[in-house]
GROMACS .gro file of C-alpha atoms in nm:
model
  428
    1ARG     CA    1   2.481   1.548  -3.486
    2ASN     CA    2   2.575   1.865  -3.289
    3PHE     CA    3   2.211   1.915  -3.212
    4ILE     CA    4   2.144   1.572  -3.068
    5GLU     CA    5   2.488   1.587  -2.879
    6THR     CA    6   2.421   1.941  -2.699
    7ASP     CA    7   2.121   2.082  -2.778
    8LEU     CA    8   1.845   1.796  -2.757
    9ASN     CA    9   2.035   1.614  -2.478
   10TRP     CA   10   2.038   1.959  -2.271
   11LEU     CA   11   1.653   2.007  -2.321
   12ILE     CA   12   1.647   1.658  -2.241
   13GLU     CA   13   1.807   1.703  -1.908
   14LYS     CA   14   1.689   2.025  -1.824
   15THR     CA   15   1.299   1.883  -1.820
   16THR     CA   16   1.356   1.556  -1.706
   17SER     CA   17   1.686   1.534  -1.513
   18MET     CA   18   1.832   1.262  -1.732
   19GLU     CA   19   2.173   1.286  -1.864
   20ASN     CA   20   2.313   1.204  -2.204
   21PHE     CA   21   1.969   1.052  -2.287
   22VAL     CA   22   2.063   1.072  -2.665
   23SER     CA   23   2.370   0.910  -2.842
   24SER     CA   24   2.406   1.022  -3.212
   25GLN     CA   25   2.650   0.744  -3.221
   26GLU     CA   26   2.372   0.449  -3.101
   27LEU     CA   27   2.113   0.630  -3.335
   28SER     CA   28   2.365   0.560  -3.648
   29LEU     CA   29   2.418   0.160  -3.522
   30ASN     CA   30   2.071   0.158  -3.494
   31ALA     CA   31   1.962   0.267  -3.848
   32MET     CA   32   2.241   0.037  -3.983
   33GLY     CA   33   2.076  -0.259  -3.837
   34MET     CA   34   2.391  -0.297  -3.572
   35TYR     CA   35   2.192  -0.272  -3.262
   36TYR     CA   36   2.366  -0.111  -2.959
   37ILE     CA   37   2.171  -0.366  -2.750
   38ASP     CA   38   1.897  -0.572  -2.921
   39PRO     CA   39   1.595  -0.443  -3.154
   40SER     CA   40   1.324  -0.465  -2.889
   41ALA     CA   41   1.524  -0.174  -2.670
   42ALA     CA   42   1.581   0.064  -2.966
   43GLU     CA   43   1.250   0.037  -3.042
   44ARG     CA   44   1.136   0.140  -2.726
   45LYS     CA   45   1.364   0.403  -2.725
   46ALA     CA   46   1.273   0.576  -3.039
   47LYS     CA   47   0.926   0.559  -2.965
   48VAL     CA   48   1.004   0.733  -2.647
   49LEU     CA   49   1.224   1.006  -2.847
   50LEU     CA   50   0.958   1.051  -3.080
   51THR     CA   51   0.683   1.091  -2.785
   52PHE     CA   52   0.932   1.359  -2.655
   53TRP     CA   53   0.990   1.566  -2.963
   54ALA     CA   54   0.602   1.583  -3.009
   55THR     CA   55   0.589   1.712  -2.655
   56TYR     CA   56   0.857   1.984  -2.721
   57THR     CA   57   0.692   2.092  -3.024
   58ASN     CA   58   0.354   2.113  -2.875
   59ARG     CA   59   0.173   1.856  -3.035
   60ILE     CA   60  -0.020   1.681  -2.750
   61LEU     CA   61  -0.258   1.503  -2.975
   62LEU     CA   62   0.044   1.316  -3.135
   63ALA     CA   63   0.226   1.266  -2.799
   64LYS     CA   64  -0.086   1.090  -2.688
   65THR     CA   65  -0.119   0.855  -2.961
   66LEU     CA   66   0.245   0.773  -2.938
   67TRP     CA   67   0.200   0.705  -2.558
   68LYS     CA   68  -0.049   0.431  -2.623
   69HIS     CA   69   0.188   0.250  -2.768
   70ALA     CA   70   0.465   0.272  -2.513
   71ASP     CA   71   0.580  -0.031  -2.323
   72GLN     CA   72   0.596   0.131  -1.977
   73PRO     CA   73   0.301   0.353  -1.999
   74ILE     CA   74   0.291   0.532  -1.658
   75HIS     CA   75   0.645   0.575  -1.670
   76LEU     CA   76   0.624   0.800  -1.984
   77ALA     CA   77   0.288   0.964  -1.876
   78LEU     CA   78   0.481   1.068  -1.541
   79VAL     CA   79   0.804   1.199  -1.774
   80LEU     CA   80   0.550   1.398  -2.034
   81SER     CA   81   0.399   1.531  -1.728
   82MET     CA   82   0.718   1.660  -1.574
   83MET     CA   83   0.866   1.767  -1.916
   84ILE     CA   84   0.534   1.992  -1.977
   85GLU     CA   85   0.533   2.155  -1.621
   86ARG     CA   86   0.889   2.242  -1.618
   87LEU     CA   87   0.846   2.422  -1.988
   88THR     CA   88   0.528   2.598  -1.886
   89PRO     CA   89   0.729   2.864  -1.699
   90ASN     CA   90   0.903   2.992  -2.020
   91VAL     CA   91   0.593   3.079  -2.203
   92THR     CA   92   0.440   3.402  -2.183
   93ASP     CA   93   0.130   3.375  -2.402
   94THR     CA   94  -0.145   3.329  -2.121
   95ALA     CA   95  -0.365   3.056  -2.331
   96LEU     CA   96  -0.061   2.855  -2.438
   97LYS     CA   97   0.068   2.821  -2.088
   98ALA     CA   98  -0.333   2.723  -1.937
   99GLU     CA   99  -0.310   2.486  -2.223
  100MET     CA  100   0.012   2.322  -2.115
  101GLU     CA  101  -0.060   2.333  -1.730
  102GLU     CA  102  -0.402   2.126  -1.835
  103SER     CA  103  -0.190   1.879  -2.017
  104SER     CA  104   0.040   1.827  -1.769
  105ARG     CA  105  -0.232   1.754  -1.522
  106GLU     CA  106  -0.377   1.516  -1.803
  107PHE     CA  107  -0.086   1.293  -1.803
  108ALA     CA  108  -0.052   1.319  -1.424
  109ASP     CA  109  -0.409   1.206  -1.402
  110ILE     CA  110  -0.328   0.923  -1.680
  111ALA     CA  111  -0.047   0.781  -1.475
  112THR     CA  112  -0.250   0.768  -1.171
  113SER     CA  113  -0.568   0.632  -1.319
  114MET     CA  114  -0.374   0.380  -1.474
  115LEU     CA  115  -0.207   0.260  -1.153
  116ASP     CA  116  -0.522   0.289  -0.988
  117ALA     CA  117  -0.681   0.040  -1.242
  118CYS     CA  118  -0.353  -0.200  -1.224
  119TYR     CA  119  -0.391  -0.185  -0.833
  120VAL     CA  120  -0.755  -0.270  -0.824
  121ASP     CA  121  -0.744  -0.531  -1.079
  122THR     CA  122  -0.375  -0.695  -0.979
  123PRO     CA  123  -0.191  -0.538  -0.647
  124ASP     CA  124   0.081  -0.766  -0.700
  125ARG     CA  125   0.153  -0.651  -1.082
  126ALA     CA  126   0.094  -0.275  -0.951
  127PHE     CA  127   0.359  -0.321  -0.697
  128ASP     CA  128   0.576  -0.454  -0.997
  129VAL     CA  129   0.519  -0.170  -1.184
  130LEU     CA  130   0.638   0.073  -0.912
  131ASN     CA  131   0.945  -0.160  -0.860
  132GLU     CA  132   1.048  -0.175  -1.230
  133GLU     CA  133   1.374   0.023  -1.319
  134SER     CA  134   1.485   0.051  -1.668
  135PRO     CA  135   1.769   0.151  -1.806
  136GLY     CA  136   1.596   0.386  -2.037
  137TRP     CA  137   1.473   0.562  -1.749
  138ALA     CA  138   1.803   0.625  -1.599
  139TYR     CA  139   1.731   0.330  -1.355
  140ASN     CA  140   1.460   0.519  -1.170
  141THR     CA  141   1.138   0.365  -1.027
  142ALA     CA  142   0.814   0.548  -1.140
  143VAL     CA  143   0.791   0.651  -0.774
  144ASP     CA  144   1.165   0.844  -0.835
  145ILE     CA  145   1.029   1.016  -1.136
  146ALA     CA  146   0.666   1.124  -0.922
  147ALA     CA  147   0.932   1.254  -0.671
  148GLU     CA  148   1.137   1.459  -0.898
  149ALA     CA  149   0.846   1.599  -1.059
  150GLN     CA  150   0.670   1.641  -0.694
  151ASN     CA  151   0.387   1.472  -0.848
  152LYS     CA  152   0.186   1.439  -0.506
  153ARG     CA  153  -0.137   1.313  -0.662
  154PHE     CA  154   0.055   1.014  -0.777
  155LEU     CA  155   0.271   0.978  -0.481
  156SER     CA  156  -0.067   1.001  -0.258
  157HIS     CA  157  -0.210   0.649  -0.365
  158ILE     CA  158  -0.266   0.408  -0.163
  159CYS     CA  159  -0.013   0.176  -0.380
  160CYS     CA  160   0.265   0.423  -0.385
  161GLN     CA  161   0.200   0.477   0.012
  162LYS     CA  162   0.208   0.100   0.093
  163TRP     CA  163   0.513   0.059  -0.162
  164LEU     CA  164   0.702   0.314   0.040
  165THR     CA  165   0.594   0.167   0.377
  166ASN     CA  166   0.734  -0.177   0.220
  167GLU     CA  167   1.056  -0.017   0.120
  168PHE     CA  168   1.066   0.149   0.483
  169PHE     CA  169   1.028  -0.191   0.646
  170GLY     CA  170   1.294  -0.391   0.423
  171LYS     CA  171   1.239  -0.757   0.434
  172ILE     CA  172   1.088  -0.775   0.786
  173LYS     CA  173   0.737  -0.704   0.882
  174ILE     CA  174   0.644  -0.639   1.262
  175ARG     CA  175   0.338  -0.812   1.391
  176GLU     CA  176   0.090  -0.661   1.587
  177LEU     CA  177   0.072  -0.802   1.917
  178SER     CA  178  -0.099  -0.675   2.253
  179TRP     CA  179  -0.139  -0.802   2.602
  180GLY     CA  180  -0.492  -0.660   2.682
  181VAL     CA  181  -0.514  -0.285   2.655
  182PHE     CA  182  -0.127  -0.248   2.633
  183THR     CA  183   0.062  -0.249   2.317
  184VAL     CA  184   0.398  -0.197   2.229
  185PRO     CA  185   0.530   0.080   1.974
  186THR     CA  186   0.699  -0.042   1.665
  187GLY     CA  187   0.988   0.163   1.749
  188ILE     CA  188   1.018  -0.037   2.046
  189LYS     CA  189   0.998  -0.347   1.906
  190VAL     CA  190   1.227  -0.289   1.642
  191LEU     CA  191   1.502  -0.141   1.879
  192LEU     CA  192   1.430  -0.454   2.119
  193CYS     CA  193   1.465  -0.695   1.838
  194ALA     CA  194   1.807  -0.537   1.721
  195PHE     CA  195   1.965  -0.518   2.042
  196LEU     CA  196   1.821  -0.812   2.217
  197VAL     CA  197   1.792  -1.060   1.921
  198PHE     CA  198   1.559  -1.304   2.050
  199PRO     CA  199   1.236  -1.084   2.078
  200MET     CA  200   1.252  -1.139   1.686
  201TYR     CA  201   1.100  -1.474   1.743
  202ALA     CA  202   0.789  -1.314   1.886
  203TRP     CA  203   0.760  -0.980   1.706
  204THR     CA  204   0.938  -1.020   1.371
  205ILE     CA  205   0.857  -1.232   1.032
  206PHE     CA  206   1.065  -1.224   0.801
  207GLN     CA  207   1.031  -1.257   0.398
  208THR     CA  208   1.161  -1.529   0.199
  209LYS     CA  209   1.121  -1.613  -0.171
  210GLU     CA  210   0.929  -1.921  -0.137
  211CYS     CA  211   0.707  -2.080   0.165
  212ILE     CA  212   0.548  -2.393   0.146
  213SER     CA  213   0.185  -2.420   0.301
  214THR     CA  214  -0.089  -2.632   0.327
  215GLU     CA  215  -0.452  -2.650   0.386
  216ASP     CA  216  -0.372  -2.764   0.788
  217ASP     CA  217  -0.127  -2.506   0.833
  218LYS     CA  218  -0.216  -2.276   1.134
  219ASP     CA  219   0.064  -2.012   1.109
  220ILE     CA  220  -0.065  -1.827   0.847
  221VAL     CA  221  -0.096  -1.477   0.879
  222ASP     CA  222  -0.264  -1.180   0.659
  223PHE     CA  223  -0.125  -0.829   0.695
  224ASP     CA  224  -0.328  -0.668   0.438
  225SER     CA  225  -0.510  -0.371   0.606
  226GLU     CA  226  -0.847  -0.400   0.726
  227ASN     CA  227  -0.973  -0.100   0.513
  228GLU     CA  228  -0.761  -0.206   0.206
  229ASP     CA  229  -1.119  -0.286  -0.008
  230ASP     CA  230  -1.223   0.060   0.071
  231ASN     CA  231  -0.887   0.191  -0.003
  232LYS     CA  232  -0.844   0.019  -0.336
  233THR     CA  233  -1.089   0.265  -0.462
  234LEU     CA  234  -0.976   0.566  -0.313
  235ILE     CA  235  -0.905   0.712  -0.665
  236ASN     CA  236  -1.189   0.627  -0.853
  237PHE     CA  237  -1.192   0.788  -1.213
  238SER     CA  238  -1.495   0.592  -1.336
  239SER     CA  239  -1.826   0.715  -1.415
  240PRO     CA  240  -2.152   0.704  -1.191
  241ASP     CA  241  -2.352   0.504  -1.475
  242THR     CA  242  -2.081   0.282  -1.493
  243ALA     CA  243  -2.235  -0.064  -1.431
  244PRO     CA  244  -2.046  -0.251  -1.102
  245LYS     CA  245  -1.831  -0.529  -1.142
  246GLU     CA  246  -1.898  -0.849  -1.040
  247GLU     CA  247  -1.714  -0.948  -0.673
  248LYS     CA  248  -1.428  -1.172  -0.693
  249PRO     CA  249  -1.486  -1.484  -0.501
  250ALA     CA  250  -1.281  -1.494  -0.179
  251ILE     CA  251  -0.948  -1.599  -0.184
  252GLN     CA  252  -0.922  -1.984  -0.044
  253ARG     CA  253  -0.642  -2.078   0.174
  254THR     CA  254  -0.569  -2.403   0.001
  255TRP     CA  255  -0.253  -2.292  -0.217
  256LYS     CA  256   0.023  -2.517  -0.192
  257SER     CA  257   0.314  -2.274  -0.234
  258VAL     CA  258   0.313  -1.895  -0.215
  259MET     CA  259   0.579  -1.725  -0.420
  260TRP     CA  260   0.657  -1.379  -0.250
  261ASN     CA  261   0.732  -1.055  -0.458
  262PRO     CA  262   0.980  -0.804  -0.318
  263SER     CA  263   0.802  -0.540  -0.272
  264THR     CA  264   0.462  -0.673  -0.145
  265PHE     CA  265   0.353  -0.831   0.203
  266ARG     CA  266   0.047  -1.018   0.121
  267ARG     CA  267   0.045  -1.329   0.309
  268TYR     CA  268   0.304  -1.498   0.514
  269VAL     CA  269   0.398  -1.853   0.677
  270ILE     CA  270   0.537  -1.805   0.991
  271HIS     CA  271   0.871  -1.906   1.021
  272HIS     CA  272   1.266  -1.800   1.108
  273PRO     CA  273   1.539  -1.823   0.872
  274PRO     CA  274   1.873  -1.915   1.046
  275LEU     CA  275   1.970  -1.642   1.348
  276TRP     CA  276   2.267  -1.501   1.137
  277LYS     CA  277   2.010  -1.420   0.864
  278MET     CA  278   1.770  -1.279   1.100
  279ILE     CA  279   2.026  -1.051   1.237
  280TYR     CA  280   2.154  -0.967   0.883
  281LEU     CA  281   1.791  -0.871   0.762
  282MET     CA  282   1.694  -0.705   1.085
  283TRP     CA  283   1.974  -0.464   1.076
  284SER     CA  284   1.921  -0.402   0.689
  285ALA     CA  285   1.619  -0.264   0.724
  286PRO     CA  286   1.587   0.085   0.678
  287ILE     CA  287   1.317   0.095   0.980
  288THR     CA  288   1.596  -0.039   1.214
  289LYS     CA  289   1.857   0.225   1.104
  290PHE     CA  290   1.589   0.502   1.174
  291TRP     CA  291   1.512   0.425   1.510
  292THR     CA  292   1.856   0.342   1.591
  293PHE     CA  293   1.943   0.662   1.492
  294GLN     CA  294   1.667   0.835   1.694
  295MET     CA  295   1.763   0.617   1.995
  296PHE     CA  296   2.151   0.795   1.958
  297TYR     CA  297   2.021   1.129   1.892
  298ILE     CA  298   1.809   1.128   2.186
  299VAL     CA  299   2.105   1.007   2.380
  300TYR     CA  300   2.325   1.267   2.194
  301LEU     CA  301   2.055   1.545   2.335
  302ALA     CA  302   2.055   1.423   2.668
  303PHE     CA  303   2.502   1.454   2.694
  304PHE     CA  304   2.425   1.782   2.512
  305SER     CA  305   2.167   1.940   2.767
  306ILE     CA  306   2.390   1.815   3.074
  307ALA     CA  307   2.687   1.988   2.874
  308VAL     CA  308   2.465   2.312   2.887
  309LEU     CA  309   2.340   2.290   3.203
  310TRP     CA  310   2.699   2.220   3.365
  311PRO     CA  311   2.788   2.533   3.581
  312SER     CA  312   3.137   2.725   3.577
  313CYS     CA  313   3.310   2.679   3.202
  314GLY     CA  314   3.164   2.319   3.174
  315ASN     CA  315   3.352   2.004   3.185
  316TYR     CA  316   3.621   1.919   2.927
  317MET     CA  317   3.545   1.557   2.864
  318LEU     CA  318   3.181   1.621   2.834
  319ASP     CA  319   3.227   1.925   2.599
  320LEU     CA  320   3.472   1.712   2.378
  321ILE     CA  321   3.217   1.413   2.351
  322VAL     CA  322   2.939   1.659   2.248
  323CYS     CA  323   3.158   1.864   1.990
  324CYS     CA  324   3.284   1.542   1.842
  325TRP     CA  325   2.933   1.404   1.784
  326THR     CA  326   2.821   1.729   1.671
  327SER     CA  327   3.087   1.705   1.389
  328LEU     CA  328   2.973   1.348   1.297
  329LEU     CA  329   2.647   1.447   1.271
  330ALA     CA  330   2.739   1.743   1.033
  331LEU     CA  331   2.924   1.508   0.829
  332GLU     CA  332   2.650   1.233   0.838
  333SER     CA  333   2.445   1.539   0.657
  334VAL     CA  334   2.676   1.595   0.364
  335HIS     CA  335   2.665   1.226   0.213
  336PRO     CA  336   2.271   1.213   0.184
  337ALA     CA  337   2.261   1.573   0.060
  338VAL     CA  338   2.496   1.506  -0.215
  339ARG     CA  339   2.335   1.171  -0.308
  340MET     CA  340   2.007   1.329  -0.317
  341ARG     CA  341   2.124   1.635  -0.529
  342LYS     CA  342   2.256   1.392  -0.749
  343LYS     CA  343   1.943   1.183  -0.784
  344TYR     CA  344   1.682   1.487  -0.776
  345LYS     CA  345   1.896   1.772  -0.982
  346ALA     CA  346   1.561   1.959  -0.994
  347LYS     CA  347   1.520   2.000  -0.653
  348VAL     CA  348   1.630   2.308  -0.456
  349PHE     CA  349   1.860   2.212  -0.157
  350ILE     CA  350   1.927   2.555  -0.018
  351LEU     CA  351   1.757   2.485   0.331
  352LYS     CA  352   1.952   2.135   0.323
  353ILE     CA  353   2.306   2.288   0.250
  354MET     CA  354   2.191   2.615   0.486
  355GLU     CA  355   2.137   2.332   0.774
  356ILE     CA  356   2.485   2.189   0.694
  357VAL     CA  357   2.673   2.511   0.728
  358VAL     CA  358   2.509   2.607   1.028
  359MET     CA  359   2.611   2.287   1.209
  360PHE     CA  360   2.959   2.316   1.086
  361VAL     CA  361   2.966   2.681   1.223
  362PHE     CA  362   2.851   2.584   1.565
  363VAL     CA  363   3.124   2.296   1.563
  364LEU     CA  364   3.363   2.556   1.505
  365LEU     CA  365   3.252   2.797   1.771
  366TYR     CA  366   3.214   2.510   2.006
  367LEU     CA  367   3.595   2.420   1.954
  368ILE     CA  368   3.687   2.790   1.979
  369GLY     CA  369   3.472   2.844   2.280
  370ARG     CA  370   3.548   2.536   2.498
  371ILE     CA  371   3.752   2.309   2.338
  372LEU     CA  372   4.084   2.508   2.216
  373PRO     CA  373   4.265   2.726   2.470
  374LEU     CA  374   4.197   3.030   2.262
  375ASN     CA  375   3.999   3.265   2.495
  376LEU     CA  376   3.858   3.414   2.198
  377ILE     CA  377   3.501   3.428   2.305
  378ASP     CA  378   3.424   3.500   2.672
  379PRO     CA  379   3.235   3.217   2.878
  380TYR     CA  380   2.887   3.390   2.894
  381SER     CA  381   2.869   3.420   2.470
  382THR     CA  382   2.996   3.076   2.487
  383ARG     CA  383   2.691   2.944   2.708
  384VAL     CA  384   2.443   3.184   2.498
  385ILE     CA  385   2.598   2.995   2.178
  386LEU     CA  386   2.548   2.636   2.350
  387CYS     CA  387   2.184   2.757   2.409
  388LEU     CA  388   2.091   2.824   2.090
  389GLY     CA  389   2.233   2.557   1.929
  390LEU     CA  390   2.089   2.308   2.173
  391ILE     CA  391   1.745   2.464   2.099
  392TYR     CA  392   1.832   2.419   1.747
  393PHE     CA  393   1.906   2.054   1.795
  394TYR     CA  394   1.600   1.969   1.978
  395TYR     CA  395   1.378   2.138   1.688
  396ARG     CA  396   1.553   1.941   1.419
  397ILE     CA  397   1.422   1.651   1.565
  398ILE     CA  398   1.049   1.725   1.477
  399TYR     CA  399   1.184   1.744   1.102
  400ILE     CA  400   1.357   1.420   1.126
  401TYR     CA  401   1.072   1.229   1.317
  402LEU     CA  402   0.759   1.353   1.236
  403PRO     CA  403   0.728   1.330   0.859
  404ILE     CA  404   0.769   0.946   0.910
  405SER     CA  405   0.473   0.932   1.079
  406PRO     CA  406   0.160   0.862   0.918
  407THR     CA  407  -0.031   1.054   1.186
  408LEU     CA  408   0.180   1.356   1.278
  409GLY     CA  409   0.357   1.399   0.952
  410PRO     CA  410   0.027   1.527   0.774
  411LEU     CA  411  -0.034   1.752   1.024
  412LEU     CA  412   0.322   1.900   0.996
  413TYR     CA  413   0.250   1.962   0.644
  414ARG     CA  414  -0.068   2.141   0.737
  415VAL     CA  415   0.059   2.339   0.972
  416LYS     CA  416   0.352   2.426   0.738
  417LEU     CA  417   0.112   2.507   0.492
  418MET     CA  418  -0.108   2.737   0.735
  419VAL     CA  419   0.181   2.899   0.838
  420SER     CA  420   0.309   2.986   0.508
  421HIS     CA  421  -0.045   3.109   0.391
  422ASP     CA  422  -0.115   3.330   0.652
  423GLY     CA  423   0.282   3.487   0.625
  424LYS     CA  424   0.205   3.563   0.252
  425LYS     CA  425  -0.138   3.741   0.377
  426LEU     CA  426   0.074   3.940   0.625
  427LEU     CA  427   0.331   4.053   0.367
  428ASN     CA  428   0.057   4.154   0.136
   0.00000   0.00000   0.00000
């Protein structure tokens, strides 16, 4: 009992970030037939525990055999890959370490290949798999597990990317309407729809649980990517000798009813719910919150720039506004950092903590130099501090906005890799 409650749970938490995964009392009740939840759930957890123990004892072949009987094979494969990867640094034997690294990559490839096969055959089912939250995995989705394990191969799959995009858009879809050579950026559309309301009727389509369509319905819109057929086979694990599959017949638009999956945007019938619901869905979408934050952040930078350029000792009201706004930004950064720390316990948040500390120190120096009549810092030093803070907050927007962009985000990551690689060469 002590081994289960302390050592085994500690080992599982260190390798999977799942707390109190095993309960000796629950195991005892299940053994006596007094199931804690239901027999099927107890059987699933028992299989997972056996697979974990086979992995901890380096019986990879047994773990693969048990994995084949799992109810959630993608989740389990991702967890096993993460477990082996986190156990690898503790191994000193070179051959065993290489073998464990290969096993970790193999389980990651298994999860990716299963997702790819599911996405090629039934995309809606693949999205359902990514949406699935089970208490057995601490209510983590497959994407959460892959993010915790930093499994970039799995996360880069086209299905995961579309799932993340759909999560970012929430229950809305922005239509791509253009006037000749002019197109309105998505961010501008979102802001206009959020604040002016009525542009939602032209640019926004809302997801509902059920929409009715007939053969004569002219307002059917297909939002799948034009290159989706090519992207579906982005990761192909089949051998060259495999015979090509028969092409499926094209979907005829004669269906009577369309049931919507919460994570997919396949086909929409253009209609609009009541106005109050449209406003609620619009403002609850993450993309609306993101672009609203960007807009107000640009306004904040404008006020900050004016405060720095103001002659003499500055304007007291303007300095008070900028100082309060900066303190709110610092406080706002604390909540997501704490939430992410609780969710991804193995991830290092040193840079995030340093950012929060720097922001609070800047607010303190701003108060001493411009707001409070203490005269502890001379005006020239205060202006230098404000200039450094302004540069910092301008550069900060790069790391907030660019990663969201599908074009600039990968470029920023490549530049980061180039700088780190060249820096290591210079140090060596």
